[in-house]
Tab-separated table of C-alpha atoms and ligand atoms in Angstrom:
chain	number	residue	atom	x	y	z
A	246	MET	CA	27.009	59.159	-28.170
A	247	ASP	CA	24.460	58.625	-31.010
A	248	LEU	CA	22.013	60.715	-32.257
A	249	ILE	CA	19.051	59.587	-30.174
A	250	GLU	CA	21.078	59.781	-26.888
A	251	ASN	CA	22.444	63.584	-28.219
A	252	LEU	CA	18.569	64.398	-28.742
A	253	VAL	CA	17.322	63.276	-25.284
A	254	GLU	CA	20.183	65.226	-23.777
A	255	PHE	CA	19.410	68.320	-25.884
A	256	VAL	CA	15.588	68.188	-25.147
A	257	GLN	CA	16.515	68.050	-21.430
A	258	GLU	CA	19.166	71.066	-21.660
A	259	THR	CA	16.555	72.958	-23.479
A	260	TYR	CA	13.532	72.507	-20.905
A	261	LYS	CA	16.369	72.829	-18.111
A	262	THR	CA	15.061	69.154	-16.775
A	263	ARG	CA	15.758	65.719	-16.434
A	264	GLU	CA	12.189	64.757	-15.371
A	265	PHE	CA	9.352	63.682	-17.810
A	266	ILE	CA	9.265	66.404	-20.589
A	267	PRO	CA	5.591	66.263	-22.423
A	268	LEU	CA	4.785	67.262	-25.930
A	269	HIS	CA	3.043	70.141	-25.553
A	270	ALA	CA	2.135	71.723	-21.873
A	271	PRO	CA	0.182	75.136	-21.781
A	272	VAL	CA	1.629	77.674	-19.677
A	273	PHE	CA	-0.229	80.510	-17.736
A	274	SER	CA	1.782	83.475	-16.776
A	275	GLY	CA	-0.200	86.378	-17.793
A	276	ASN	CA	-3.802	87.419	-16.935
A	277	GLU	CA	-5.256	83.917	-17.007
A	278	LYS	CA	-5.733	83.528	-13.561
A	279	LYS	CA	-6.943	87.088	-13.028
A	280	TYR	CA	-9.628	86.701	-15.665
A	281	VAL	CA	-10.911	83.487	-14.801
A	282	MET	CA	-11.091	84.748	-11.012
A	283	ASP	CA	-13.127	87.608	-12.298
A	284	THR	CA	-15.974	85.192	-13.787
A	285	LEU	CA	-15.841	83.687	-10.493
A	286	ASP	CA	-16.426	86.892	-8.501
A	287	SER	CA	-18.847	87.926	-10.909
A	288	THR	CA	-20.603	84.707	-11.058
A	289	PHE	CA	-20.835	84.878	-14.909
A	290	VAL	CA	-18.863	81.397	-15.737
A	291	SER	CA	-21.906	79.910	-18.074
A	292	SER	CA	-23.358	81.406	-21.338
A	293	VAL	CA	-23.352	85.177	-20.298
A	294	GLY	CA	-20.423	87.574	-19.798
A	295	GLY	CA	-18.065	89.786	-21.622
A	296	TYR	CA	-15.294	87.262	-22.017
A	297	VAL	CA	-16.889	85.473	-24.937
A	298	ASP	CA	-17.453	88.592	-27.117
A	299	LYS	CA	-13.738	89.747	-25.979
A	300	SER	CA	-12.466	86.461	-27.179
A	301	GLU	CA	-14.205	86.775	-30.553
A	302	ALA	CA	-13.215	90.135	-31.031
A	303	MET	CA	-9.370	89.192	-30.633
A	304	MET	CA	-9.486	86.195	-32.723
A	305	ALA	CA	-11.092	88.338	-35.580
A	306	GLU	CA	-8.258	90.357	-35.345
A	307	ILE	CA	-5.570	87.447	-35.040
A	308	SER	CA	-7.247	85.541	-38.021
A	309	HIS	CA	-7.574	88.777	-40.293
A	310	SER	CA	-11.394	87.453	-40.332
A	311	LYS	CA	-14.589	89.794	-40.326
A	312	ARG	CA	-16.259	87.696	-37.573
A	313	ALA	CA	-14.973	85.190	-35.215
A	314	VAL	CA	-17.600	82.865	-33.362
A	315	ALA	CA	-16.445	81.164	-30.093
A	316	VAL	CA	-17.329	77.445	-29.803
A	317	VAL	CA	-17.223	74.606	-27.343
A	318	ASN	CA	-14.314	72.998	-29.161
A	319	GLY	CA	-12.836	72.697	-32.538
A	320	THR	CA	-14.687	69.369	-33.624
A	321	ALA	CA	-17.993	71.068	-33.056
A	322	GLY	CA	-16.999	74.279	-34.732
A	323	LEU	CA	-16.034	71.930	-37.974
A	324	GLN	CA	-19.118	70.363	-38.072
A	325	VAL	CA	-21.134	73.640	-37.879
A	326	ALA	CA	-18.778	75.415	-40.340
A	327	LEU	CA	-19.198	72.618	-42.865
A	328	GLN	CA	-22.912	72.634	-42.021
A	329	LEU	CA	-23.062	76.298	-43.194
A	330	ALA	CA	-20.992	75.877	-46.289
A	331	GLY	CA	-24.043	73.470	-47.465
A	332	VAL	CA	-22.819	70.207	-46.648
A	333	THR	CA	-25.631	67.682	-45.673
A	334	TYR	CA	-26.771	64.225	-45.411
A	335	GLY	CA	-25.463	61.852	-48.156
A	336	ASP	CA	-22.636	64.343	-49.721
A	337	GLU	CA	-19.149	63.990	-50.302
A	338	VAL	CA	-16.408	66.169	-48.614
A	339	ILE	CA	-12.750	65.922	-49.712
A	340	SER	CA	-10.004	65.890	-47.132
A	341	GLN	CA	-6.605	64.439	-46.456
A	342	ALA	CA	-6.214	60.988	-44.513
A	343	LEU	CA	-3.284	62.496	-42.880
A	344	SER	CA	-5.215	64.217	-40.141
A	345	PHE	CA	-6.207	64.122	-36.431
A	346	VAL	CA	-9.615	62.142	-36.666
A	347	ALA	CA	-11.878	65.237	-35.753
A	348	THR	CA	-11.768	66.574	-39.353
A	349	ALA	CA	-13.276	63.142	-40.650
A	350	ASN	CA	-15.684	63.013	-37.487
A	351	ALA	CA	-17.203	66.516	-38.284
A	352	ILE	CA	-17.965	65.622	-41.849
A	353	THR	CA	-19.498	62.062	-40.597
A	354	HIS	CA	-21.484	63.738	-37.860
A	355	LEU	CA	-23.444	65.710	-40.878
A	356	GLY	CA	-24.248	62.314	-42.526
A	357	ALA	CA	-21.724	63.234	-45.147
A	358	VAL	CA	-18.806	60.896	-46.398
A	359	PRO	CA	-15.267	61.805	-46.278
A	360	VAL	CA	-12.929	61.569	-49.329
A	361	PHE	CA	-9.411	61.032	-48.419
A	362	LEU	CA	-6.887	62.350	-51.011
A	363	ASP	CA	-3.013	62.348	-50.687
A	364	VAL	CA	-1.035	65.473	-49.172
A	365	ASP	CA	1.923	67.120	-50.682
A	366	TYR	CA	5.352	65.717	-49.260
A	367	ASP	CA	6.658	68.968	-48.366
A	368	THR	CA	3.333	70.859	-46.814
A	369	MET	CA	2.126	67.488	-45.150
A	370	GLY	CA	-1.236	69.221	-45.935
A	371	LEU	CA	-4.113	68.291	-48.899
A	372	SER	CA	-2.244	68.266	-52.326
A	373	PRO	CA	-3.998	70.520	-55.079
A	374	ASP	CA	-2.588	68.137	-57.630
A	375	ALA	CA	-4.546	65.240	-55.985
A	376	VAL	CA	-7.368	66.955	-55.688
A	377	GLN	CA	-7.480	68.165	-59.367
A	378	ALA	CA	-6.898	64.555	-60.480
A	379	PHE	CA	-9.702	63.508	-58.416
A	380	LEU	CA	-12.049	65.758	-59.851
A	381	GLU	CA	-10.773	65.189	-63.540
A	382	GLU	CA	-11.357	61.487	-63.082
A	383	PHE	CA	-14.933	61.831	-61.273
A	384	GLY	CA	-15.995	65.558	-61.024
A	385	GLU	CA	-19.053	66.623	-63.121
A	386	ILE	CA	-20.457	69.962	-62.857
A	387	ARG	CA	-24.548	70.109	-63.484
A	388	ASP	CA	-27.477	71.514	-61.635
A	389	GLY	CA	-25.415	74.100	-60.327
A	390	GLY	CA	-23.040	71.747	-58.214
A	391	CYS	CA	-20.363	69.438	-58.797
A	392	PHE	CA	-21.252	65.742	-58.508
A	393	ASN	CA	-19.052	62.487	-58.435
A	394	LYS	CA	-19.822	60.625	-61.544
A	395	LYS	CA	-18.988	57.031	-60.019
A	396	THR	CA	-21.046	57.394	-57.093
A	397	GLY	CA	-23.673	60.053	-57.670
A	398	ARG	CA	-23.272	62.043	-54.882
A	399	ARG	CA	-22.892	65.798	-54.791
A	400	ILE	CA	-19.237	66.918	-53.915
A	401	ALA	CA	-20.101	69.605	-51.258
A	402	ALA	CA	-16.838	71.205	-49.943
A	403	CYS	CA	-13.024	70.505	-49.362
A	404	VAL	CA	-11.608	70.523	-46.074
A	405	PRO	CA	-7.711	70.943	-46.111
A	406	MET	CA	-5.907	70.911	-42.857
A	407	HIS	CA	-2.690	72.728	-41.923
A	408	THR	CA	-0.530	70.068	-40.361
A	409	PHE	CA	1.080	70.875	-37.296
A	410	GLY	CA	0.645	74.685	-38.099
A	411	PHE	CA	2.511	74.246	-41.600
A	412	PRO	CA	0.311	76.234	-44.229
A	413	VAL	CA	-1.069	73.921	-46.982
A	414	ARG	CA	-1.027	75.349	-50.860
A	415	ILE	CA	-4.112	77.392	-50.001
A	416	ALA	CA	-4.259	79.603	-53.028
A	417	ALA	CA	-4.432	76.578	-55.453
A	418	LEU	CA	-6.767	74.780	-53.411
A	419	ILE	CA	-9.283	77.585	-53.415
A	420	LYS	CA	-8.789	77.786	-57.193
A	421	ILE	CA	-9.591	74.459	-57.752
A	422	CYS	CA	-12.735	74.483	-55.475
A	423	ASN	CA	-13.984	77.726	-57.461
A	424	ASP	CA	-13.113	76.157	-60.634
A	425	TRP	CA	-15.459	73.067	-59.506
A	426	ASN	CA	-18.178	75.276	-57.834
A	427	PHE	CA	-17.739	73.947	-54.028
A	428	PRO	CA	-16.398	76.059	-51.078
A	429	LEU	CA	-13.471	75.346	-49.031
A	430	VAL	CA	-13.296	75.184	-45.352
A	431	GLU	CA	-10.120	75.534	-43.501
A	432	ASP	CA	-9.423	72.860	-40.670
A	433	ALA	CA	-6.982	75.480	-38.940
A	434	ALA	CA	-7.183	74.148	-35.748
A	435	GLU	CA	-3.490	73.608	-35.382
A	436	SER	CA	-2.604	76.707	-37.170
A	437	ILE	CA	-3.147	79.871	-34.985
A	438	GLY	CA	-0.337	82.625	-35.983
A	439	SER	CA	0.613	80.554	-39.151
A	440	TYR	CA	0.631	82.987	-42.266
A	441	VAL	CA	0.667	82.517	-46.176
A	442	GLY	CA	2.225	85.680	-47.289
A	443	ASP	CA	1.056	88.180	-44.767
A	444	LYS	CA	-2.399	86.641	-44.277
A	445	SER	CA	-3.694	84.226	-41.535
A	446	THR	CA	-4.617	80.719	-42.176
A	447	GLY	CA	-8.218	80.210	-41.619
A	448	SER	CA	-8.949	83.500	-43.389
A	449	PHE	CA	-8.609	82.171	-47.066
A	450	GLY	CA	-11.947	79.651	-46.904
A	451	LEU	CA	-15.465	80.385	-46.695
A	452	LEU	CA	-15.020	79.647	-43.048
A	453	GLY	CA	-12.093	78.647	-40.961
A	454	VAL	CA	-11.989	76.893	-37.687
A	455	PHE	CA	-9.351	77.173	-34.768
A	456	SER	CA	-9.000	74.833	-31.794
A	457	PHE	CA	-8.015	75.909	-28.018
A	458	ASN	CA	-7.807	72.209	-26.777
A	459	GLY	CA	-5.226	71.650	-24.080
A	460	ASN	CA	-2.602	70.447	-26.286
A	461	LYS	CA	-2.723	73.580	-28.985
A	462	ILE	CA	-0.541	76.725	-28.628
A	463	VAL	CA	-3.120	78.945	-26.544
A	464	THR	CA	-5.829	76.842	-24.505
A	465	SER	CA	-9.175	77.610	-22.874
A	466	GLY	CA	-9.152	74.247	-21.574
A	467	GLY	CA	-11.620	73.201	-24.285
A	468	GLY	CA	-12.683	75.286	-27.317
A	469	GLY	CA	-12.882	76.555	-30.627
A	470	MET	CA	-13.299	79.592	-33.168
A	471	ILE	CA	-14.977	79.664	-36.480
A	472	VAL	CA	-14.049	82.419	-38.368
A	473	THR	CA	-15.452	83.906	-41.564
A	474	GLN	CA	-15.323	86.936	-43.888
A	475	ASP	CA	-18.768	86.553	-44.560
A	476	GLU	CA	-20.869	88.865	-42.025
A	477	GLU	CA	-23.935	86.951	-42.391
A	478	LEU	CA	-22.454	83.444	-42.421
A	479	GLY	CA	-20.805	84.596	-38.934
A	480	LYS	CA	-24.270	85.954	-37.649
A	481	LEU	CA	-25.512	82.600	-38.476
A	482	ALA	CA	-22.930	80.663	-37.056
A	483	LYS	CA	-23.423	82.402	-33.900
A	484	HIS	CA	-27.100	82.004	-33.766
A	485	ILE	CA	-27.035	78.069	-34.765
A	486	THR	CA	-24.269	77.245	-31.811
A	487	THR	CA	-26.317	79.095	-29.281
A	488	THR	CA	-29.593	77.609	-29.606
A	489	ALA	CA	-30.958	79.821	-32.264
A	490	LYS	CA	-32.816	81.614	-29.782
A	491	VAL	CA	-34.663	84.941	-31.147
A	492	PRO	CA	-34.696	88.012	-28.908
A	493	HIS	CA	-37.834	88.143	-26.756
A	494	PRO	CA	-38.319	90.165	-23.491
A	495	TYR	CA	-39.327	86.648	-22.017
A	496	GLU	CA	-40.603	84.252	-24.170
A	497	TYR	CA	-38.479	81.260	-25.266
A	498	VAL	CA	-38.574	81.571	-29.066
A	499	HIS	CA	-36.005	79.386	-31.385
A	500	ASP	CA	-36.313	79.429	-35.194
A	501	HIS	CA	-33.630	76.512	-36.151
A	502	VAL	CA	-32.823	73.185	-34.989
A	503	ALA	CA	-29.783	74.382	-33.314
A	504	TYR	CA	-26.887	73.429	-31.145
A	505	ASN	CA	-25.670	74.304	-27.550
A	506	PHE	CA	-22.270	74.780	-28.610
A	507	ARG	CA	-21.614	77.858	-26.602
A	508	LEU	CA	-17.968	78.323	-25.469
A	509	PRO	CA	-18.686	79.195	-21.571
A	510	ASN	CA	-17.373	82.740	-20.269
A	511	LEU	CA	-15.237	80.538	-17.731
A	512	ASN	CA	-13.159	79.338	-20.530
A	513	ALA	CA	-13.400	82.276	-22.559
A	514	ALA	CA	-11.774	84.146	-19.719
A	515	LEU	CA	-8.957	81.692	-20.205
A	516	LEU	CA	-8.609	82.234	-23.842
A	517	CYS	CA	-8.414	85.753	-23.364
A	518	GLY	CA	-5.548	85.579	-21.205
A	519	GLN	CA	-3.861	82.949	-23.477
A	520	LEU	CA	-4.376	84.978	-26.562
A	521	GLU	CA	-2.626	88.098	-24.884
A	522	MET	CA	0.393	85.570	-24.734
A	523	LEU	CA	0.439	84.454	-28.255
A	524	PRO	CA	2.917	86.765	-29.583
A	525	LYS	CA	5.380	85.783	-27.236
A	526	PHE	CA	4.480	82.142	-27.511
A	527	LEU	CA	4.939	82.184	-31.361
A	528	ALA	CA	8.217	83.916	-30.855
A	529	ASN	CA	9.495	81.460	-28.229
A	530	LYS	CA	8.292	78.466	-30.558
A	531	ARG	CA	10.133	80.159	-33.371
A	532	GLU	CA	13.301	80.280	-31.523
A	533	LEU	CA	12.691	76.647	-30.297
A	534	ALA	CA	12.520	75.537	-33.966
A	535	GLY	CA	15.963	77.230	-34.654
A	536	ARG	CA	17.454	75.659	-32.035
A	537	TYR	CA	15.920	72.013	-33.234
A	538	ALA	CA	17.111	72.824	-36.597
A	539	SER	CA	20.800	73.532	-35.637
A	540	PHE	CA	20.857	70.315	-33.469
A	541	PHE	CA	19.447	68.148	-36.432
A	542	ASP	CA	21.683	70.325	-39.248
A	543	GLY	CA	23.865	67.590	-40.453
A	544	SER	CA	22.664	64.742	-38.594
A	545	GLY	CA	21.246	63.360	-41.764
A	546	MET	CA	17.687	63.590	-40.377
A	547	LYS	CA	15.499	66.146	-41.595
A	548	PHE	CA	13.771	68.849	-39.270
A	549	ARG	CA	10.497	70.303	-40.976
A	550	GLN	CA	10.970	73.893	-41.425
A	551	GLU	CA	8.279	76.280	-42.882
A	552	MET	CA	8.150	76.664	-46.855
A	553	ASP	CA	9.086	79.848	-48.291
A	554	GLY	CA	6.334	82.478	-48.434
A	555	THR	CA	4.684	80.845	-45.488
A	556	THR	CA	5.148	81.540	-41.628
A	557	ALA	CA	4.393	78.442	-39.505
A	558	ASN	CA	3.364	78.631	-35.948
A	559	TYR	CA	5.596	75.475	-35.018
A	560	TRP	CA	2.952	74.264	-32.864
A	561	LEU	CA	4.258	70.722	-33.010
A	562	MET	CA	8.022	70.368	-34.128
A	563	CYS	CA	8.585	67.338	-36.129
A	564	VAL	CA	11.527	65.193	-37.669
A	565	GLU	CA	11.332	62.952	-40.507
A	566	ALA	CA	13.159	59.601	-39.836
A	567	ASP	CA	15.247	57.487	-42.507
A	568	ASP	CA	12.626	55.060	-42.481
A	569	ALA	CA	9.857	53.068	-40.093
A	570	ALA	CA	12.732	51.200	-38.295
A	571	GLN	CA	14.565	54.600	-37.425
A	572	LYS	CA	11.255	56.160	-36.614
A	573	GLU	CA	10.181	53.381	-34.018
A	574	GLU	CA	13.851	53.318	-32.618
A	575	ILE	CA	13.519	57.060	-31.679
A	576	LEU	CA	10.057	56.610	-30.261
A	577	LYS	CA	11.103	53.813	-28.096
A	578	ARG	CA	14.309	55.293	-26.708
A	579	THR	CA	13.022	59.129	-26.363
A	580	ASN	CA	9.867	57.817	-24.450
A	581	ALA	CA	11.880	55.247	-22.355
A	582	ALA	CA	14.196	58.317	-21.197
A	583	GLY	CA	10.996	60.298	-20.485
A	584	VAL	CA	11.332	62.586	-23.523
A	585	MET	CA	7.756	62.461	-24.897
A	586	THR	CA	7.570	62.088	-28.541
A	587	ARG	CA	4.831	60.625	-30.777
A	588	PRO	CA	4.388	59.427	-34.263
A	589	ILE	CA	2.236	61.099	-37.015
A	590	TRP	CA	-1.556	60.149	-36.778
A	591	GLN	CA	-2.410	56.652	-38.459
A	592	LEU	CA	-4.257	57.561	-41.788
A	593	MET	CA	-7.874	57.753	-41.342
A	594	TYR	CA	-8.580	54.681	-43.759
A	595	ARG	CA	-6.713	52.473	-41.219
A	596	LEU	CA	-9.367	53.298	-38.726
A	597	PRO	CA	-12.146	50.822	-38.472
A	598	MET	CA	-15.013	53.511	-39.234
A	599	TYR	CA	-13.398	54.938	-42.154
A	600	ALA	CA	-11.768	51.836	-43.760
A	601	LYS	CA	-14.416	51.710	-46.573
A	602	CYS	CA	-13.997	55.376	-47.619
A	603	TYR	CA	-12.583	56.426	-50.947
A	604	ARG	CA	-8.959	57.027	-50.993
A	605	ASP	CA	-6.500	57.936	-53.817
A	606	SER	CA	-2.996	56.520	-53.936
A	607	GLN	CA	-1.646	58.130	-50.418
A	608	VAL	CA	2.031	58.050	-51.665
A	609	ASN	CA	3.058	60.967	-49.689
A	610	ALA	CA	0.909	60.438	-46.628
A	611	GLU	CA	2.080	56.860	-46.252
A	612	PHE	CA	5.715	57.878	-46.595
A	613	LEU	CA	4.896	60.630	-43.983
A	614	GLU	CA	2.997	58.237	-41.745
A	615	GLN	CA	6.261	55.744	-41.835
A	616	ARG	CA	8.564	58.777	-40.701
A	617	ILE	CA	7.733	61.690	-39.258
A	618	VAL	CA	8.154	62.081	-35.179
A	619	ASN	CA	6.709	65.003	-33.279
A	620	LEU	CA	9.209	66.418	-30.470
A	621	PRO	CA	8.520	68.085	-27.330
A	622	SER	CA	7.518	71.522	-28.521
A	623	SER	CA	6.092	73.368	-25.268
A	624	ILE	CA	7.020	76.818	-24.346
A	625	THR	CA	10.800	76.905	-23.109
A	626	PRO	CA	11.775	78.354	-19.790
B	93	PLP	C1	-7.273	69.671	-32.152
B	93	PLP	C2	-7.625	69.473	-33.718
B	93	PLP	C3	-9.010	69.726	-34.040
B	93	PLP	C4	-10.300	69.934	-32.975
B	93	PLP	O1	-9.998	69.796	-32.028
B	93	PLP	P1	-11.057	69.806	-30.546
B	93	PLP	O2	-10.398	69.115	-29.472
B	93	PLP	O3	-12.128	69.257	-30.791
B	93	PLP	O4	-10.985	71.457	-30.361
B	93	PLP	C5	-9.645	69.408	-35.484
B	93	PLP	N1	-8.801	69.082	-36.251
B	93	PLP	C6	-7.275	68.959	-36.208
B	93	PLP	C7	-6.370	68.593	-37.253
B	93	PLP	C8	-6.730	68.952	-34.770
B	93	PLP	O5	-5.332	68.890	-34.643
């Protein structure tokens, strides 16, 4: 038997089934049903109801943030967070090409332009060295802001992403952003329960954003959360994601061009049930990561583990193939056997709408793009 055959068997034994094994399926074994039924019984399924407030309080605690604001999904949350960080039409926003497409889309929806810089090989997230090198070549501080000397555009923000729940070098990135006078917004969509030291991802930047899409560790069907340490920004996030209605006994008064990006109470109820399960889910995933690590130990293939000083949530487990040919072989044979595996995302500049964006050398991103395979990572029975 070869390694891939062994892998299929190992995954089937781990999930105790020979049927199809998905990449990441949700599990509802706590109070989810009870809370969802409660919203139906009360008829408060939409924009009014206690579960939204409750989920925000839970997320503020989980993410070590002063304020959490529930939104309709992570992409919308990123767009609003970037807007609140000051990103506007014609600006540039530094991010990574190795990400899910939502990061670049959120930047683009504001009329801003993504700048794709390389990731670190080990964290798979935005490289502080790459950001520093870019700014030394193109950055210029004037008029109280940072500008790109070549394009003339303002560099308005930086959005690193904690890939698969492995934290980026956030302290180094924050320092660079401070030195160059623009804010950092964390795309923490994949990193609920991931820490740097004893601090949660999402709590370091001016704002952070989590996702509760169906494939994330906890899900509200669809949903997201903007978090911040700045009470005023938090208030504003709530205001502009809920039509900017000014309290009045009966009149419709609104004071911003705002959004209806509310998380419905129905979804928030599901989220509350899921968030209660988070510690169990994280422990289960950590145990699964340990099993994968033992499986791959000595196999010649590198199973990705958390870096020293960080805690990863192990949202999607991943293994690094020797080369692109081996990656293809793993994908082909595992999927044919009903064990769902997926390649890492195509780099953003391979997609037609982002092909013309600036990018640096992308040595690490391209190396990882050729080799990283995600393995089944659902909660195990
Ligand atoms: C899931 C995800 C998002 C946001 O996703 P939604 O589906 O809009 O909730 C954003 N960025 C990354 C990196 C993601 O993985």
